[in-house]
């Protein structure tokens, strides 16, 4: 008769896989995985609401590994519970080229991984987003359809990082009762004991932040079980369990030291550890009874999922259809027609607002037709103009993030990844630096998040260089898989939103503080902004020069083209609102738009990057320092971003081009 493995023995299987995987790879982080193994047994064995073979079950509990360096911990548990697509060979290929088990968990790359983690603290923020999304959808469709928890493993580093502090502060304020933080409090960081840099009273701090605080021995199965059960009973406050653990649990000489944080144990220590843990000496060997017990953990939620499916099927046809549309990420039927009608009205009216106001006008339309849109701002609602008549804090669709830009970015990623929510959030463009790493993760994961970044240039005026973004457009454009839209008017702004909503990943809306005229005159059934660039004004005859601009500078370029035309120079104007979209067009289209004539770019930002379109930064009218404190009109005069300056520069470029051709 095969003896039923104990909780400790099942945890030791995780420890053994962590030892063997890291040893085989030659690098990795076994310590945290070995330390958290007992918590995993308690969570997956009894408390987690999930079905390992049904990764898309909407009402599953979400598990986030914020301390993503412990990736082998998550991969081992996913394999042991029977997650389809993860085999033992994948653990043997840990961190190797082409494997589905990379050095940190990657959403969309490894089955069962809910979100990409690794930059410490961001997993906590994304977990806050998961919990917010769950509460919002539960409020709309009922607890019979959406009633799950988010469990997030984290370590000391996650709570040292500022973004972690921002996120837990907001979570406490919002009372996210379905959020549970499992703190691996092992007291060790890369440099040594956390006493070197981190000595705060975490329990008292979280209590002051409005959290439900629990403490437990992270290696005692009974205490683990009691703490997890208590966390599940709390519905009004987020819960944190401070699990006292020993990093590298089971390693004879390295347990409890920084030496096991981010390096293999070594052959001798590995063999001794496995012997002490009662594991086979053979690498990756798992006793049959142990694997069977873990697989039973993975199948434990099948009955609960079937009951949920029956409740789902009994929904009214309309409600079920709307729920499925939302969680599948499909846009509302008829939205494109609504957008087309609104564009036609604006083309007739020709409003001339700042593009931040144009954004609000667009959001007014979109949030009415897309109930999944949830917005917010980092304490700048009145400046970003992110509020609309359709969304409010009362209906859960508007989030006052406070002055927490980085947390806002991570939370929006969690909202998007959860499913059923389409988030957007605003701040000043210059403060995108605070949340750049969250934007980078949006692009890496291709999470559909809309970043509403206003006050996009020196045109914001008197707040001066600290608030005037100069290098930020170039910096954001450098991020792969991120569409950065800088629309010229209300029409382009609506088209930018439409393109972003139709896209697969994140987008930035770079929006002005100052007003700008409606530059689009002719109706077009095609979304020209979605192509990234197009000829806004063609020259009457063969082009002498092509002026290329974005945002509010498009109107300035049009005025310069008129001056040039009056002087006998034929000028075309190209609006280039989204470089990444334009670069994705065919070579023939790009050549047709840009033309063969000399090209001059105009943008109230750094010239960096423009050489790809105009040949040299010498052919760019831009801003090469940090701006100044003055009115927008004075600054545009100072930096030569006027029709007169453009005309002068264009004529000079034409002469230089002619001379070079003749030489």
XYZ file of C-alpha atoms in Angstrom:
663
model
C 0.000 0.000 0.000
C 1.406 3.372 -1.044
C 1.690 5.781 1.861
C -0.060 9.147 1.389
C 2.600 11.849 1.287
C 2.565 14.486 4.005
C 2.356 18.217 3.306
C 6.058 18.567 4.043
C 6.926 15.754 1.644
C 4.867 17.395 -1.108
C 6.648 20.679 -0.457
C 9.979 18.885 -0.684
C 9.120 17.855 -4.251
C 8.970 21.545 -5.172
C 12.298 22.088 -3.435
C 13.845 19.206 -5.339
C 12.670 20.516 -8.700
C 14.028 23.958 -7.853
C 17.395 22.461 -6.912
C 17.635 20.303 -10.036
C 16.367 22.918 -12.490
C 18.742 25.626 -11.308
C 21.630 23.172 -11.101
C 20.974 22.015 -14.679
C 20.644 25.569 -15.960
C 23.793 26.653 -14.148
C 22.077 29.770 -12.827
C 18.802 30.892 -11.282
C 17.193 31.556 -7.920
C 16.463 28.403 -5.925
C 16.293 29.994 -2.466
C 12.860 31.617 -2.571
C 11.321 28.587 -4.284
C 12.627 26.328 -1.529
C 11.412 28.750 1.116
C 7.878 29.149 -0.246
C 7.214 25.497 -1.055
C 5.165 24.784 2.076
C 2.918 27.781 1.368
C 2.267 26.426 -2.129
C 1.099 23.095 -0.730
C -1.305 24.854 1.621
C -2.663 27.172 -1.064
C -2.996 24.777 -4.003
C -3.946 21.793 -1.900
C -6.931 23.307 -0.138
C -7.662 26.998 -0.662
C -7.091 27.982 -4.290
C -10.143 28.135 -6.550
C -8.864 26.808 -9.856
C -8.799 23.910 -12.280
C -5.332 23.252 -13.662
C -6.626 21.972 -16.993
C -8.931 24.958 -17.629
C -6.660 27.962 -17.799
C -9.330 30.266 -19.261
C -12.018 29.671 -16.654
C -12.969 33.249 -15.920
C -13.851 32.753 -12.264
C -10.586 31.062 -11.318
C -8.461 32.571 -8.575
C -5.468 34.437 -9.988
C -1.958 33.673 -8.728
C 0.744 36.295 -9.235
C 4.432 35.713 -8.482
C 5.592 39.253 -7.770
C 9.047 38.015 -6.751
C 9.456 36.749 -10.299
C 13.083 35.712 -9.871
C 11.592 32.645 -8.128
C 10.152 31.573 -11.487
C 11.106 27.934 -11.029
C 8.751 27.860 -8.038
C 5.813 28.751 -10.270
C 6.881 26.501 -13.141
C 7.288 23.548 -10.773
C 3.827 24.023 -9.270
C 2.241 24.441 -12.707
C 3.850 21.190 -13.858
C 2.997 19.273 -10.698
C -0.682 20.282 -10.796
C -0.991 19.143 -14.413
C -1.125 22.375 -16.364
C -1.444 21.430 -20.056
C 1.596 22.351 -22.098
C 4.135 22.138 -19.268
C 6.130 18.931 -19.105
C 9.033 17.757 -16.996
C 11.286 18.398 -19.987
C 10.383 22.074 -19.723
C 11.781 22.189 -16.201
C 14.918 20.496 -17.481
C 15.138 23.282 -20.085
C 14.785 26.065 -17.502
C 16.429 29.289 -18.728
C 17.607 27.643 -21.949
C 17.136 29.137 -25.420
C 13.756 28.379 -26.933
C 12.247 27.004 -23.728
C 8.849 27.960 -22.310
C 10.463 28.321 -18.888
C 12.480 31.558 -19.104
C 14.361 33.186 -16.244
C 11.305 35.198 -15.173
C 7.622 34.390 -15.794
C 6.277 35.781 -19.064
C 2.582 36.158 -19.803
C 1.606 34.505 -23.088
C 4.820 32.500 -23.188
C 4.202 29.900 -20.486
C 0.783 28.282 -19.916
C -0.723 29.257 -16.582
C 1.374 32.376 -16.072
C -1.086 35.192 -15.362
C 1.344 38.086 -15.775
C 4.960 38.901 -16.551
C 6.942 39.615 -13.407
C 10.526 40.216 -12.414
C 10.863 43.971 -11.876
C 10.114 43.817 -8.163
C 6.915 45.317 -6.815
C 5.081 45.430 -10.127
C 3.429 42.087 -9.494
C 1.784 43.566 -6.408
C 0.481 46.461 -8.476
C -0.864 44.158 -11.166
C -2.514 42.024 -8.486
C -4.292 45.158 -7.276
C -5.516 45.562 -10.853
C -6.752 41.957 -10.936
C -8.649 42.506 -7.693
C -10.144 45.770 -8.929
C -11.288 44.119 -12.157
C -12.861 41.245 -10.226
C -14.794 43.634 -8.011
C -15.997 45.681 -10.976
C -17.211 42.686 -12.967
C -18.762 41.118 -9.861
C -20.729 44.328 -9.368
C -22.005 44.243 -12.948
C -22.714 40.539 -13.466
C -23.195 39.213 -9.940
C -21.213 37.051 -7.546
C -22.516 33.875 -9.172
C -20.495 34.726 -12.264
C -17.513 36.572 -10.825
C -16.375 35.855 -7.282
C -12.714 34.966 -7.084
C -9.569 36.031 -5.263
C -6.129 37.191 -6.259
C -3.196 35.632 -4.430
C 0.159 37.295 -4.844
C 3.458 35.900 -3.624
C 5.983 38.586 -2.809
C 9.309 39.000 -1.080
C 11.170 41.667 0.839
C 12.321 43.379 -2.357
C 8.760 43.841 -3.593
C 7.976 45.822 -0.448
C 11.181 47.846 -0.638
C 10.399 49.061 -4.147
C 8.407 52.276 -4.245
C 5.815 50.886 -6.640
C 4.964 48.175 -4.112
C 4.346 50.815 -1.470
C 2.195 52.876 -3.843
C 0.106 49.829 -4.727
C -0.518 48.532 -1.203
C -1.421 52.041 -0.037
C -4.117 52.340 -2.707
C -5.339 48.767 -2.159
C -5.911 49.491 1.520
C -7.735 52.709 0.695
C -9.984 50.916 -1.805
C -10.752 48.055 0.575
C -9.996 45.261 -1.891
C -11.212 42.378 0.214
C -10.484 39.736 -2.423
C -6.761 40.545 -2.546
C -4.397 38.350 -0.542
C -0.668 39.067 -0.237
C 1.546 36.135 0.721
C 4.720 37.713 2.031
C 7.770 35.438 1.986
C 9.462 37.164 4.911
C 12.813 35.393 4.798
C 14.912 38.417 5.785
C 17.500 37.912 3.035
C 18.295 40.020 -0.037
C 21.159 39.832 -2.520
C 23.497 41.899 -0.351
C 22.794 39.878 2.786
C 20.402 40.295 5.686
C 17.572 42.765 5.137
C 18.731 44.361 8.403
C 21.213 46.195 6.187
C 18.435 48.326 4.674
C 14.919 47.225 5.634
C 13.939 47.247 9.304
C 10.439 48.713 9.319
C 7.550 47.118 11.206
C 5.703 45.666 8.234
C 2.773 44.359 10.261
C 2.130 47.732 11.893
C 2.567 49.529 8.585
C 0.008 47.382 6.760
C -2.432 47.673 9.637
C -2.108 51.452 9.380
C -2.772 51.187 5.630
C -6.089 49.446 6.300
C -5.012 45.866 5.635
C -6.052 42.706 7.466
C -2.742 41.489 8.920
C -1.925 37.867 9.712
C 1.307 36.171 10.709
C 2.319 32.524 10.421
C 5.248 30.138 10.375
C 5.721 29.536 6.655
C 6.958 25.989 7.286
C 4.178 24.869 9.617
C 1.300 23.300 7.622
C -1.273 23.925 10.338
C -0.394 27.613 10.731
C -0.313 28.061 6.947
C -3.776 26.513 6.627
C -5.249 28.654 9.389
C -3.797 31.858 7.958
C -5.051 31.153 4.427
C -8.507 30.310 5.768
C -8.607 33.549 7.769
C -7.595 35.565 4.714
C -10.453 34.022 2.717
C -12.982 35.052 5.359
C -12.030 38.738 5.035
C -14.093 40.583 2.422
C -13.759 44.257 3.391
C -9.982 44.637 3.575
C -7.072 43.214 1.601
C -5.134 40.635 3.611
C -1.420 40.178 4.071
C 0.059 37.063 5.641
C 3.565 37.570 6.950
C 5.033 34.109 6.493
C 8.227 33.646 8.464
C 10.343 31.469 6.197
C 13.920 30.388 5.723
C 15.389 31.007 2.282
C 16.780 27.803 0.790
C 14.904 25.625 3.279
C 16.635 22.230 3.387
C 20.093 23.234 2.167
C 22.499 22.066 4.906
C 24.973 24.969 4.849
C 23.341 27.633 2.652
C 19.859 27.753 4.176
C 19.127 31.211 5.539
C 22.011 32.886 3.688
C 22.250 35.200 0.689
C 24.445 32.586 -0.975
C 21.351 30.635 -2.016
C 19.374 33.619 -3.284
C 20.581 33.709 -6.877
C 22.991 30.845 -7.531
C 22.939 27.041 -7.837
C 23.597 25.083 -4.678
C 26.492 23.223 -6.266
C 26.827 19.475 -6.652
C 27.800 18.607 -3.090
C 25.232 20.892 -1.429
C 22.492 19.734 -3.824
C 23.119 16.077 -3.052
C 23.161 16.734 0.681
C 19.990 18.819 0.506
C 18.063 16.210 -1.445
C 19.167 13.491 0.937
C 18.071 15.585 3.918
C 14.706 16.245 2.244
C 14.135 12.535 1.564
C 14.237 12.986 -2.202
C 15.718 10.604 -4.782
C 19.297 11.418 -5.731
C 18.420 11.165 -9.427
C 17.720 14.614 -10.894
C 14.040 15.404 -11.537
C 12.865 12.111 -10.016
C 9.413 12.482 -8.421
C 7.886 9.660 -6.375
C 4.672 8.441 -8.000
C 2.526 9.037 -4.923
C 3.763 12.608 -4.648
C 2.980 13.450 -8.265
C -0.443 11.816 -7.929
C -1.241 13.979 -4.894
C -0.224 17.147 -6.710
C -2.319 16.183 -9.743
C -5.291 15.741 -7.433
C -4.701 19.293 -6.229
C -4.884 20.425 -9.860
C -8.191 18.640 -10.450
C -9.780 19.746 -7.176
C -11.723 22.654 -8.708
C -13.423 20.727 -11.537
C -16.730 20.397 -9.676
C -16.795 24.068 -8.726
C -16.028 25.056 -12.301
C -18.872 22.897 -13.597
C -21.279 24.595 -11.173
C -20.063 27.974 -12.439
C -20.598 26.862 -16.040
C -24.188 25.973 -15.240
C -24.760 29.398 -13.689
C -23.148 30.998 -16.737
C -25.384 29.042 -19.108
C -28.493 30.063 -17.170
C -27.828 33.793 -17.637
C -30.210 35.699 -19.871
C -29.157 35.671 -23.500
C -28.340 39.374 -23.538
C -26.389 39.301 -20.280
C -24.423 36.202 -21.284
C -23.650 37.704 -24.675
C -22.398 40.922 -23.089
C -20.322 39.046 -20.522
C -18.683 36.901 -23.198
C -18.014 39.916 -25.404
C -16.300 41.648 -22.526
C -14.092 38.787 -21.359
C -13.163 37.888 -24.941
C -12.091 41.474 -25.587
C -14.456 42.143 -28.492
C -15.626 45.708 -29.096
C -19.308 46.589 -29.056
C -21.191 46.062 -32.299
C -21.806 49.361 -34.054
C -18.950 51.232 -32.403
C -17.262 51.960 -35.729
C -20.501 53.478 -37.052
C -20.803 55.662 -33.954
C -17.243 56.872 -34.433
C -17.832 57.590 -38.116
C -20.924 59.675 -37.335
C -19.063 61.612 -34.653
C -16.182 62.335 -37.027
C -18.634 63.615 -39.622
C -20.200 65.967 -37.084
C -16.826 67.336 -36.041
C -15.712 67.787 -39.639
C -18.791 69.912 -40.115
C -18.324 71.875 -36.892
C -14.501 72.120 -37.049
C -13.895 72.551 -33.314
C -10.435 73.729 -32.261
C -9.800 72.416 -28.744
C -6.552 71.323 -27.187
C -6.053 67.666 -27.984
C -6.414 66.836 -24.268
C -9.938 68.281 -24.558
C -10.406 66.453 -27.859
C -9.469 63.296 -25.961
C -12.200 63.941 -23.424
C -14.673 64.514 -26.245
C -13.691 61.140 -27.687
C -13.842 59.394 -24.329
C -17.324 60.814 -23.817
C -18.421 58.857 -26.889
C -16.385 55.722 -26.225
C -17.184 55.244 -22.529
C -20.888 55.489 -23.325
C -20.718 52.595 -25.790
C -18.018 50.557 -24.034
C -19.002 49.823 -20.427
C -15.745 47.926 -20.012
C -13.775 51.163 -20.207
C -12.457 52.042 -16.755
C -10.570 55.313 -16.448
C -8.588 57.269 -13.961
C -5.849 59.772 -13.349
C -2.857 60.234 -11.077
C -4.476 63.158 -9.244
C -4.764 65.222 -12.435
C -8.332 64.606 -13.559
C -9.041 68.285 -14.167
C -5.854 68.650 -16.226
C -5.850 65.327 -18.071
C -9.608 65.595 -18.701
C -10.028 61.864 -18.224
C -13.475 62.054 -16.651
C -16.699 61.700 -18.640
C -20.389 61.734 -17.854
C -20.537 57.936 -18.223
C -18.009 56.961 -15.600
C -17.780 57.691 -11.909
C -16.330 56.352 -8.709
C -19.857 55.349 -7.710
C -20.187 52.873 -10.550
C -16.598 51.732 -10.165
C -15.495 52.992 -13.542
C -13.318 55.869 -12.393
C -10.236 55.379 -10.226
C -8.637 58.200 -8.320
C -5.115 56.785 -8.326
C -3.686 59.652 -6.317
C -0.126 60.775 -6.939
C 0.938 57.222 -7.788
C 1.897 57.161 -11.468
C 3.909 53.939 -11.325
C 1.220 52.063 -9.409
C -1.362 53.386 -11.872
C 0.559 51.823 -14.753
C 0.909 48.463 -13.031
C -2.706 48.430 -11.870
C -3.911 49.155 -15.408
C -1.846 46.205 -16.626
C -3.609 44.000 -14.087
C -7.020 45.360 -15.077
C -6.321 44.558 -18.730
C -4.850 41.098 -18.116
C -7.740 40.042 -15.888
C -10.112 40.339 -18.823
C -13.386 42.187 -19.190
C -11.880 45.622 -18.511
C -10.353 48.133 -20.926
C -8.351 50.604 -18.808
C -7.060 54.086 -19.502
C -5.244 56.425 -17.163
C -3.852 59.917 -17.319
C -0.942 61.970 -16.113
C 1.364 64.629 -17.541
C 3.665 63.233 -20.212
C 6.754 64.325 -18.295
C 5.702 62.021 -15.448
C 5.604 59.008 -17.741
C 9.182 58.550 -16.540
C 7.787 57.526 -13.165
C 5.872 54.632 -14.722
C 8.078 53.845 -17.704
C 8.798 50.310 -16.521
C 5.067 49.613 -16.273
C 4.619 50.935 -19.806
C 7.478 48.686 -20.887
C 5.740 45.670 -19.335
C 2.507 46.665 -21.096
C 4.374 46.451 -24.380
C 6.157 43.234 -23.435
C 2.881 41.544 -22.463
C 0.802 43.287 -25.162
C -1.778 44.262 -22.566
C -4.376 46.628 -23.982
C -3.830 49.734 -21.856
C -4.372 53.344 -22.950
C -1.941 55.870 -21.473
C -3.426 59.365 -21.680
C -0.381 61.636 -21.419
C -1.244 65.310 -21.598
C 0.809 68.511 -21.624
C 2.904 66.902 -24.318
C 5.409 69.642 -25.186
C 6.855 73.041 -24.326
C 3.392 74.247 -25.284
C 2.271 73.671 -21.693
C 4.006 76.966 -20.963
C 4.755 78.577 -17.663
C 5.290 75.469 -15.513
C 8.715 75.404 -17.104
C 11.428 72.813 -17.795
C 10.536 70.471 -14.920
C 7.153 69.856 -16.530
C 7.964 70.261 -20.222
C 8.592 66.892 -21.877
C 11.366 67.124 -24.449
C 12.965 63.681 -24.694
C 9.844 61.731 -23.742
C 8.363 61.169 -27.187
C 11.657 59.709 -28.419
C 11.953 57.600 -25.284
C 8.449 56.188 -25.594
C 8.772 55.614 -29.329
C 11.836 53.493 -28.607
C 9.735 50.898 -26.720
C 8.873 47.952 -29.009
C 5.197 47.073 -29.489
C 3.992 50.421 -28.146
C 1.962 52.711 -30.393
C 2.632 56.357 -29.551
C -0.040 58.604 -31.072
C 0.416 62.373 -31.184
C -2.755 63.565 -32.910
C -3.059 66.923 -34.639
C -6.731 67.687 -33.972
C -10.022 66.249 -32.759
C -10.425 64.025 -35.850
C -6.994 62.483 -35.519
C -7.600 62.045 -31.794
C -10.730 59.997 -32.404
C -8.950 57.993 -35.078
C -6.065 57.371 -32.678
C -8.462 55.984 -30.080
C -10.175 53.846 -32.687
C -6.837 52.493 -33.897
C -5.716 51.779 -30.340
C -8.972 49.970 -29.520
C -8.620 47.860 -32.663
C -4.999 47.077 -31.826
C -3.621 44.186 -29.826
C -1.513 46.035 -27.298
C -0.912 49.278 -25.425
C -0.974 52.812 -26.790
C 0.087 56.260 -25.662
C -2.000 59.321 -26.436
C 0.308 62.351 -26.419
C -1.999 65.319 -25.986
C -1.600 69.083 -25.900
C -2.505 71.650 -23.297
C -2.946 74.397 -25.877
C -5.703 74.618 -28.477
C -5.164 73.674 -32.096
C -7.374 74.121 -35.182
C -9.149 71.300 -36.954
C -6.674 70.479 -39.712
C -8.684 67.743 -41.366
C -11.088 69.175 -43.900
C -12.252 66.295 -46.068
C -14.252 63.331 -44.787
C -12.546 59.971 -45.180
C -14.106 56.594 -44.557
C -10.598 55.282 -43.918
C -8.928 55.812 -40.576
C -5.874 57.683 -41.853
C -4.305 57.945 -38.397
C -4.313 54.145 -38.157
C -1.777 54.119 -41.004
C 0.532 56.237 -38.891
C 1.132 58.907 -41.490
C -0.554 60.359 -44.544
C -0.476 63.331 -46.899
C -2.642 65.988 -45.309
C -1.908 68.676 -47.913
C -0.511 67.773 -51.298
C 1.447 70.308 -53.314
C -0.346 71.826 -56.297
C 2.455 70.704 -58.614
C 5.550 68.580 -58.169
C 6.828 68.951 -54.615
C 9.709 71.279 -53.875
C 9.637 70.229 -50.231
C 7.709 67.999 -47.838
C 6.945 69.292 -44.353
C 6.371 66.514 -41.792
C 4.870 67.236 -38.407
C 2.941 65.756 -35.500
C 0.449 67.083 -32.977
C -0.083 70.813 -32.662
C 2.825 71.487 -35.021
C 0.818 70.136 -37.964
C -1.242 73.338 -38.002
C 1.959 75.388 -37.927
C 3.337 73.362 -40.844
C 0.139 73.981 -42.832
C 0.486 77.727 -42.282
C 4.109 77.539 -43.438
C 3.070 75.622 -46.542
C 0.706 78.448 -47.444
C 3.517 80.984 -47.039
C 5.830 78.866 -49.169
C 3.155 78.510 -51.827
C 2.705 82.275 -51.877
C 6.441 82.563 -52.523
C 6.349 80.157 -55.430
C 7.502 77.060 -53.511
C 5.312 73.952 -53.770
C 5.043 72.273 -50.377
C 3.263 69.145 -49.204
C 2.390 68.558 -45.563
C 2.505 65.081 -44.051
C 0.898 64.367 -40.692
C 2.801 61.599 -38.920
C 0.849 60.900 -35.721
C 2.211 57.389 -35.062
C 5.670 56.341 -36.180
C 5.266 52.652 -35.363
C 2.068 52.400 -37.398
C 3.669 54.244 -40.306
C 6.777 52.052 -40.228
C 4.511 48.993 -40.492
C 3.059 50.185 -43.817
C 4.351 48.927 -47.136
C 7.501 50.465 -48.554
C 5.527 51.757 -51.521
C 3.003 53.543 -49.306
C 5.712 55.135 -47.198
C 7.578 56.270 -50.295
C 4.404 57.758 -51.754
C 3.653 59.702 -48.587
C 7.171 60.989 -47.980
C 7.938 61.758 -51.627
C 11.295 62.441 -53.303
C 11.619 66.136 -52.459
C 13.717 67.388 -49.519
C 11.987 66.834 -46.180
C 11.775 69.048 -43.111
C 10.354 67.799 -39.803
C 8.664 69.991 -37.204
C 7.996 68.809 -33.657
C 8.202 70.683 -30.354
C 10.377 67.965 -28.845
C 13.805 66.408 -29.204
C 14.904 65.864 -32.824
C 16.201 62.427 -31.803
C 14.883 59.719 -34.133
C 13.638 61.994 -36.904
C 16.658 61.276 -39.108
C 14.955 58.098 -40.334
C 12.427 60.268 -42.171
C 14.367 63.417 -43.048
C 17.927 62.133 -43.392
C 19.541 64.246 -40.683
C 18.648 65.970 -37.430
C 19.811 69.145 -39.189
C 16.524 68.887 -41.073
C 14.418 69.013 -37.916
C 12.927 72.027 -36.199
C 12.669 70.905 -32.595
C 13.778 71.508 -29.031
C 17.313 70.625 -28.001
C 17.251 71.628 -24.329
C 14.725 71.436 -21.496
C 12.494 74.347 -22.472
C 11.821 77.390 -20.311
C 9.177 79.034 -18.184
C 7.171 81.264 -20.513
C 3.908 81.267 -22.428
C 3.456 78.756 -25.221
C 3.517 81.461 -27.891
C 6.748 82.912 -26.522
C 8.374 79.502 -26.380
C 7.382 78.603 -29.927
C 8.861 81.906 -31.074
C 12.030 81.274 -29.057
C 12.578 77.800 -30.474
C 11.739 78.777 -34.047
C 8.531 76.770 -34.343
C 6.594 79.356 -36.357
C 5.419 79.513 -39.962
C 8.056 82.160 -40.684
C 10.902 80.097 -39.232
C 9.719 76.991 -41.060
C 9.515 78.912 -44.321
C 13.062 80.205 -43.878
C 14.403 76.768 -42.995
C 12.544 75.141 -45.881
C 13.930 77.568 -48.450
C 17.419 77.037 -47.086
C 16.998 73.252 -47.270
C 15.771 73.481 -50.881
C 18.830 75.539 -51.825
C 21.201 73.169 -50.067
C 19.565 70.190 -51.716
C 19.832 71.791 -55.160
C 23.502 72.584 -54.554
C 24.266 69.033 -53.508
C 22.480 67.675 -56.562
C 24.472 69.955 -58.844
C 27.832 69.116 -57.241
